Coordinates of C-alpha atoms in Angstrom, one line a residue:
M1 CA 9.3 78.1 10.0
D2 CA 8.4 78.2 6.3
L3 CA 5.7 75.6 5.6
D4 CA 6.1 75.9 1.8
F5 CA 8.5 73.5 0.0
S6 CA 11.0 74.7 -2.5
A7 CA 11.0 73.6 -6.2
A8 CA 14.0 71.3 -5.5
E9 CA 12.2 69.7 -2.5
N10 CA 9.0 69.2 -4.6
A11 CA 11.1 67.6 -7.3
F12 CA 12.8 65.3 -4.8
R13 CA 9.4 64.2 -3.5
A14 CA 8.2 63.5 -7.1
E15 CA 11.3 61.4 -7.8
A16 CA 10.9 59.4 -4.5
R17 CA 7.2 58.8 -5.2
A18 CA 7.9 57.6 -8.7
W19 CA 10.6 55.2 -7.6
L20 CA 8.4 53.8 -4.8
T21 CA 5.4 53.4 -7.1
A22 CA 7.6 51.4 -9.5
H23 CA 9.2 49.2 -6.9
V24 CA 6.9 48.6 -3.9
S25 CA 5.0 45.4 -4.5
T26 CA 1.3 45.0 -3.8
S27 CA 2.2 41.7 -2.1
R28 CA 3.2 42.2 1.5
L29 CA 6.5 40.7 2.6
P30 CA 6.5 38.1 5.3
S31 CA 7.0 39.5 8.8
L32 CA 10.6 40.6 9.3
E33 CA 10.5 38.8 12.7
T34 CA 10.8 35.5 10.9
A35 CA 13.8 33.9 9.1
E36 CA 11.9 34.0 5.8
G37 CA 10.7 37.6 6.3
F38 CA 14.2 38.8 7.5
A39 CA 15.8 37.5 4.3
A40 CA 13.1 39.1 2.2
H41 CA 13.5 42.5 3.9
R42 CA 17.3 42.2 3.5
E43 CA 16.7 41.9 -0.2
W44 CA 14.5 45.0 -0.1
E45 CA 17.3 46.9 1.6
R46 CA 19.6 45.9 -1.3
A47 CA 17.0 47.2 -3.8
L48 CA 16.8 50.5 -2.0
F49 CA 20.6 50.8 -1.9
A50 CA 21.0 50.0 -5.6
D51 CA 19.2 53.3 -6.4
R52 CA 20.6 55.2 -3.4
W53 CA 17.3 55.3 -1.5
S54 CA 18.3 53.4 1.6
V55 CA 20.1 56.2 3.4
V56 CA 19.2 59.4 1.5
S57 CA 20.6 61.9 4.1
W58 CA 24.1 60.2 4.3
P59 CA 27.1 61.5 2.3
E60 CA 27.3 60.0 -1.2
E61 CA 30.6 58.3 -0.4
Y62 CA 28.7 55.9 2.0
G63 CA 25.8 55.3 -0.5
G64 CA 23.5 58.2 0.3
R65 CA 22.4 61.2 -1.6
G66 CA 23.6 63.9 0.8
V67 CA 20.1 65.5 1.1
S68 CA 18.9 67.7 3.9
L69 CA 17.1 66.6 7.0
L70 CA 13.9 68.2 5.6
Q71 CA 14.3 66.1 2.4
W72 CA 14.7 63.0 4.6
L73 CA 11.4 63.8 6.2
I74 CA 9.8 64.2 2.8
F75 CA 11.2 60.8 1.7
E76 CA 9.9 59.2 4.9
E77 CA 6.4 60.6 4.2
E78 CA 6.5 59.1 0.7
Y79 CA 7.9 55.8 2.0
Y80 CA 5.1 55.2 4.5
A81 CA 2.4 56.6 2.3
A82 CA 3.5 54.0 -0.3
D83 CA 3.1 51.3 2.4
A84 CA 6.7 50.2 1.7
P85 CA 8.2 47.3 3.8
G86 CA 9.5 47.9 7.3
R87 CA 13.2 48.7 7.5
V88 CA 15.1 45.6 8.9
S89 CA 18.3 47.7 9.1
Q90 CA 16.8 50.5 11.2
N91 CA 18.9 49.8 14.3
G92 CA 22.1 50.3 12.3
I93 CA 20.9 53.2 10.1
N94 CA 19.0 55.1 12.8
L95 CA 21.1 54.4 15.9
L96 CA 24.6 53.2 15.2
A97 CA 25.2 55.3 12.1
P98 CA 24.6 58.7 13.8
T99 CA 26.9 57.6 16.6
L100 CA 29.7 56.7 14.1
F101 CA 29.2 60.0 12.3
E102 CA 29.7 61.9 15.6
H103 CA 32.2 59.7 17.4
G104 CA 33.6 57.1 14.9
T105 CA 36.9 57.2 13.1
P106 CA 37.2 57.7 9.3
E107 CA 38.3 54.0 9.1
Q108 CA 35.2 52.9 11.1
R109 CA 32.8 54.9 8.9
A110 CA 34.4 53.6 5.7
R111 CA 34.3 50.0 6.9
V112 CA 30.9 49.9 8.6
L113 CA 28.6 52.2 6.8
P114 CA 28.5 51.0 3.2
P115 CA 27.6 47.3 4.1
M116 CA 25.1 48.7 6.6
A117 CA 23.4 50.8 3.9
S118 CA 23.2 47.9 1.5
G119 CA 21.7 45.4 3.9
E120 CA 24.8 43.2 3.7
V121 CA 25.3 43.6 7.4
I122 CA 22.2 44.0 9.7
W123 CA 22.8 45.3 13.2
A124 CA 21.2 44.5 16.5
Q125 CA 21.0 46.8 19.5
A126 CA 22.5 45.2 22.6
W127 CA 22.1 47.6 25.4
S128 CA 19.7 46.2 27.9
E129 CA 20.7 43.6 30.6
P130 CA 18.6 41.6 33.0
E131 CA 19.1 44.3 35.7
A132 CA 19.9 47.3 33.5
G133 CA 17.2 48.4 31.1
S134 CA 16.3 52.0 31.1
D135 CA 18.9 52.6 33.8
L136 CA 21.9 51.7 31.6
A137 CA 24.4 52.8 34.2
R138 CA 23.6 49.6 36.2
L139 CA 24.9 47.3 33.5
R140 CA 27.3 44.5 34.6
S141 CA 28.7 43.0 31.4
T142 CA 32.4 43.6 31.2
A143 CA 35.1 44.4 28.7
Q144 CA 38.5 43.2 29.9
R145 CA 41.7 44.6 28.2
T146 CA 43.8 42.0 26.3
E147 CA 46.4 42.1 23.6
G148 CA 45.0 43.8 20.6
G149 CA 41.5 44.3 21.9
W150 CA 39.0 43.3 24.6
R151 CA 37.3 40.2 26.1
L152 CA 33.6 40.6 26.6
T153 CA 31.7 38.7 29.3
G154 CA 28.1 39.0 30.4
Q155 CA 24.5 38.9 29.3
K156 CA 22.4 41.2 27.2
T157 CA 18.6 40.9 26.8
W158 CA 15.8 42.3 24.7
S159 CA 18.2 42.8 21.9
S160 CA 16.2 44.0 18.8
R161 CA 16.8 42.0 15.6
A162 CA 19.5 39.9 17.3
A163 CA 17.7 36.6 16.4
F164 CA 18.8 37.0 12.7
A165 CA 21.2 39.9 12.6
D166 CA 24.9 39.8 11.8
R167 CA 26.5 42.2 14.3
A168 CA 25.6 44.2 17.4
F169 CA 26.6 47.3 19.4
G170 CA 26.5 47.9 23.1
L171 CA 28.0 49.2 26.3
F172 CA 30.4 47.2 28.6
R173 CA 32.0 48.0 31.9
S174 CA 35.7 48.3 31.2
D175 CA 37.0 49.8 34.4
P176 CA 35.6 48.1 37.5
A177 CA 37.6 50.5 39.7
A178 CA 35.9 53.6 38.3
D179 CA 33.3 55.5 40.3
K180 CA 30.0 54.0 39.2
P181 CA 27.7 54.4 37.5
H182 CA 28.7 56.4 34.5
P183 CA 32.5 56.4 34.2
G184 CA 34.4 53.3 33.0
L185 CA 32.0 52.2 30.3
T186 CA 33.2 51.4 26.7
Y187 CA 31.1 51.3 23.5
L188 CA 31.9 48.3 21.4
M189 CA 30.7 46.6 18.2
F190 CA 30.9 42.8 17.9
P191 CA 29.8 40.0 15.6
L192 CA 26.9 37.8 16.6
D193 CA 28.7 34.6 15.3
A194 CA 31.9 35.1 17.4
P195 CA 33.3 32.2 19.3
G196 CA 31.9 32.3 22.9
L197 CA 28.7 34.1 22.0
T198 CA 25.3 32.4 22.2
V199 CA 22.1 33.9 20.8
R200 CA 18.8 32.8 22.3
P201 CA 15.7 34.2 20.5
L202 CA 12.9 35.7 22.7
G203 CA 9.4 35.5 21.4
R204 CA 7.0 38.5 21.2
L205 CA 3.3 38.2 22.2
D206 CA 2.6 36.7 18.8
G207 CA 5.5 34.2 19.2
K208 CA 7.8 35.8 16.6
P209 CA 11.4 36.2 17.8
A210 CA 11.6 40.0 17.6
F211 CA 14.3 40.0 20.3
A212 CA 17.0 37.8 21.6
E213 CA 19.2 37.2 24.7
L214 CA 23.0 37.3 24.1
F215 CA 25.3 35.3 26.4
L216 CA 29.0 36.4 26.0
D217 CA 31.7 34.2 27.4
D218 CA 35.2 35.7 26.8
V219 CA 34.3 37.0 23.4
F220 CA 37.3 38.8 21.7
V221 CA 36.7 42.2 20.0
P222 CA 39.6 44.0 18.4
D223 CA 40.5 47.6 19.3
E224 CA 39.2 48.8 15.9
D225 CA 35.7 48.1 17.1
V226 CA 35.7 50.5 20.0
I227 CA 33.7 53.7 19.3
G228 CA 35.1 56.7 21.0
A229 CA 37.7 56.5 23.8
P230 CA 37.7 53.5 26.2
G231 CA 35.9 54.5 29.4
E232 CA 33.8 57.2 27.7
G233 CA 31.1 54.9 26.4
W234 CA 28.4 56.7 28.4
R235 CA 29.0 60.0 26.6
V236 CA 29.0 58.2 23.3
A237 CA 25.8 56.3 24.1
M238 CA 23.9 59.5 24.9
S239 CA 24.1 60.6 21.3
T240 CA 22.7 57.2 20.3
A241 CA 19.9 57.6 22.8
G242 CA 19.1 61.1 21.6
S243 CA 18.7 59.7 18.1
E244 CA 16.5 56.9 19.3
R245 CA 14.1 59.1 21.2
G246 CA 14.1 61.9 18.7
L247 CA 13.3 62.0 15.1
T248 CA 15.3 59.2 13.5
L249 CA 13.5 56.2 15.0
R250 CA 10.0 57.4 14.5
S251 CA 9.6 59.9 11.7
P252 CA 6.2 61.6 11.4
G253 CA 5.5 60.0 8.0
R254 CA 5.0 56.7 9.8
F255 CA 2.1 58.2 11.8
T256 CA 0.5 60.4 9.2
A257 CA 0.4 57.5 6.8
A258 CA -1.2 55.2 9.5
A259 CA -3.6 57.9 10.4
D260 CA -4.7 58.3 6.8
R261 CA -5.3 54.6 6.5
L262 CA -7.3 54.7 9.8
A263 CA -9.5 57.4 8.4
R264 CA -10.1 55.4 5.2
L265 CA -10.9 52.4 7.4
W266 CA -13.4 54.4 9.3
R267 CA -15.1 55.6 6.1
D268 CA -15.2 52.0 4.7
E269 CA -16.0 49.9 7.8
A270 CA -17.4 52.0 10.7
D271 CA -20.9 52.6 11.9
P272 CA -21.5 56.4 11.5
A273 CA -23.6 56.4 14.6
D274 CA -20.6 55.4 16.7
T275 CA -19.5 58.9 17.5
A276 CA -17.2 57.8 20.3
L277 CA -15.1 55.7 17.9
R278 CA -15.3 58.5 15.3
D279 CA -13.8 60.9 17.9
R280 CA -10.9 58.5 18.6
V281 CA -10.2 58.4 14.8
A282 CA -10.2 62.2 14.7
D283 CA -7.9 62.4 17.8
A284 CA -5.4 60.0 16.1
V285 CA -5.4 62.1 12.9
I286 CA -4.9 65.3 14.9
G287 CA -2.1 63.7 16.9
A288 CA -0.3 62.6 13.8
R289 CA -0.5 66.0 12.3
A290 CA 0.6 67.7 15.5
Y291 CA 3.6 65.4 15.7
E292 CA 4.4 66.2 12.0
L293 CA 4.3 69.9 12.6
F294 CA 6.5 69.5 15.8
A295 CA 9.0 67.5 13.7
Y296 CA 9.1 70.2 11.0
A297 CA 9.7 72.8 13.7
S298 CA 12.5 70.8 15.2
V299 CA 14.1 70.3 11.8
S300 CA 13.9 74.1 11.2
R301 CA 15.7 74.7 14.5
I302 CA 18.4 72.1 13.7
A303 CA 18.9 73.7 10.3
A304 CA 19.4 77.0 12.1
G305 CA 22.2 75.5 14.2
E306 CA 20.2 74.6 17.3
S307 CA 19.8 71.2 18.9
I308 CA 16.7 69.6 20.4
G309 CA 18.5 68.0 23.4
A310 CA 16.2 66.9 26.2
E311 CA 13.1 67.7 24.0
S312 CA 13.7 64.4 22.3
S313 CA 12.1 62.9 25.5
L314 CA 8.9 64.8 24.5
N315 CA 9.0 63.2 21.1
K316 CA 9.5 59.8 22.6
V317 CA 6.5 60.0 25.0
F318 CA 4.2 61.5 22.4
W319 CA 4.9 59.1 19.5
S320 CA 4.9 56.0 21.7
E321 CA 1.4 56.8 23.2
L322 CA 0.1 58.0 19.8
D323 CA 1.1 54.7 18.3
I324 CA -0.8 52.6 20.8
A325 CA -4.0 54.8 20.6
L326 CA -4.0 54.7 16.8
H327 CA -3.7 50.9 16.6
E328 CA -6.1 50.3 19.4
T329 CA -8.7 52.4 17.5
A330 CA -8.1 50.4 14.3
L331 CA -8.6 47.1 16.1
D332 CA -11.8 48.3 17.9
L333 CA -13.1 49.4 14.5
L334 CA -12.3 46.1 12.9
G335 CA -13.8 43.9 15.6
P336 CA -12.7 40.3 16.1
Y337 CA -11.2 40.1 12.6
G338 CA -8.7 42.8 13.5
E339 CA -6.9 40.4 15.9
L340 CA -6.1 37.8 13.1
A341 CA -2.4 37.2 12.6
D342 CA -0.7 37.9 9.3
D343 CA -0.8 34.3 8.2
A344 CA -4.6 34.1 8.5
A345 CA -6.5 34.2 5.2
D346 CA -9.2 36.7 6.5
A347 CA -6.8 39.0 8.3
P348 CA -7.6 42.6 7.4
A349 CA -4.6 44.4 5.8
H350 CA -2.7 41.1 5.9
G351 CA -2.6 41.4 9.7
G352 CA -0.8 44.7 9.6
W353 CA -3.0 46.4 12.2
A354 CA -2.6 43.5 14.6
E355 CA 1.1 43.3 14.2
G356 CA 1.4 47.1 14.5
Y357 CA -0.6 47.0 17.7
T358 CA 1.6 44.3 19.2
F359 CA 4.7 46.3 18.3
S360 CA 3.3 49.5 19.6
L361 CA 2.9 48.1 23.1
A362 CA 6.7 48.0 23.4
G363 CA 7.0 51.7 22.6
P364 CA 6.6 53.1 26.1
I365 CA 9.4 50.7 27.2
Y366 CA 12.2 50.7 24.7
A367 CA 14.4 53.7 23.9
G368 CA 14.2 54.4 27.7
T369 CA 10.9 53.9 29.5
N370 CA 8.3 56.7 29.4
E371 CA 8.7 57.0 33.2
I372 CA 12.3 57.8 32.7
Q373 CA 11.5 60.3 29.9
R374 CA 9.0 62.0 32.1
D375 CA 11.7 62.4 34.8
I376 CA 13.9 64.0 32.2
I377 CA 11.2 66.3 31.0
A378 CA 10.4 67.3 34.6
E379 CA 14.0 67.9 35.6
R380 CA 15.6 69.3 32.5
L381 CA 12.8 71.1 30.7
L382 CA 10.6 72.2 33.5
G383 CA 13.2 72.6 36.2
L384 CA 11.4 70.5 38.8
P385 CA 13.3 68.8 41.6
K386 CA 14.5 65.2 41.3
G387 CA 11.9 62.7 42.3
R388 CA 11.9 58.9 42.3
R389 CA 15.6 58.2 41.9

């Protein structure tokens, strides 16, 4: 792995940094988990798209710049270092889009990707069900064949962004006679304002509706919104899950930027005599740098034609635990003020540390629980026998 950047990569970094410096406001946008904040973040997506910064690694025909995965990492580093707004479109860009690139039709890519890149259509993830979270194979929601499409019935829960999003993607059981659990599932896209569909927001610890429950009662979806072949949804979904657990959902720039802010917070606010807290800050910085180097190594392997496969589970366990430790350290450093919400006048960093901590608590659960990821690591990477299942 070559740790030196080329002249073209350095030029790309400089261009990204200049654009972000000119466009990122010093005023923090409202939380994207509110109606006001969601609308403001959608406008930010449109600004990114206007200058082709919303999806830099996508082909130009869909609004991207066609840059390499390494340049995408560079952009992410600059994006988080600039403290730019959170990406309200990340479910679509980081999860559905890779699935469409691998399994979608040319018509689906041409129809779905440009409005996703521009923020015109925001996507929600609709995988989990009341009795099927990490073990997706247990899902019960059904897709029944009808003329020209499918009828969806069932319930989805913990659907990210669904409270305010426009469309969703998920798995449905389309062949009840198939041997369970994996065969007979179909991957579908559907509008959240369709007749027969009810969206019920779910509050996070801070009360903001970061998730929603979806109740589907005979919701019609046309054939054109099936991704991959009917009945092969599990195979399609595994590529989405790999993206979610791997690099795309949590790029290292997110953690290196947060670790740098934590180090500055320590220098500005901490008691130098508190060596225990100092060591936790150092551990967070080291963890972020370690994850960054691991990510660069993974990108080098992908560029050489390899895949990271089950190693995406290592990524998922590492960044989810690092995220909690980093934000816990910041809150302990700030004391009682650190717990103030974003709408409190005295909230440090406009409540960013508190909101980041609240979100980090979900990390070991979503994208497949860490218990499941450790099973995958044990069985597929270490060759250990199957355990708890």
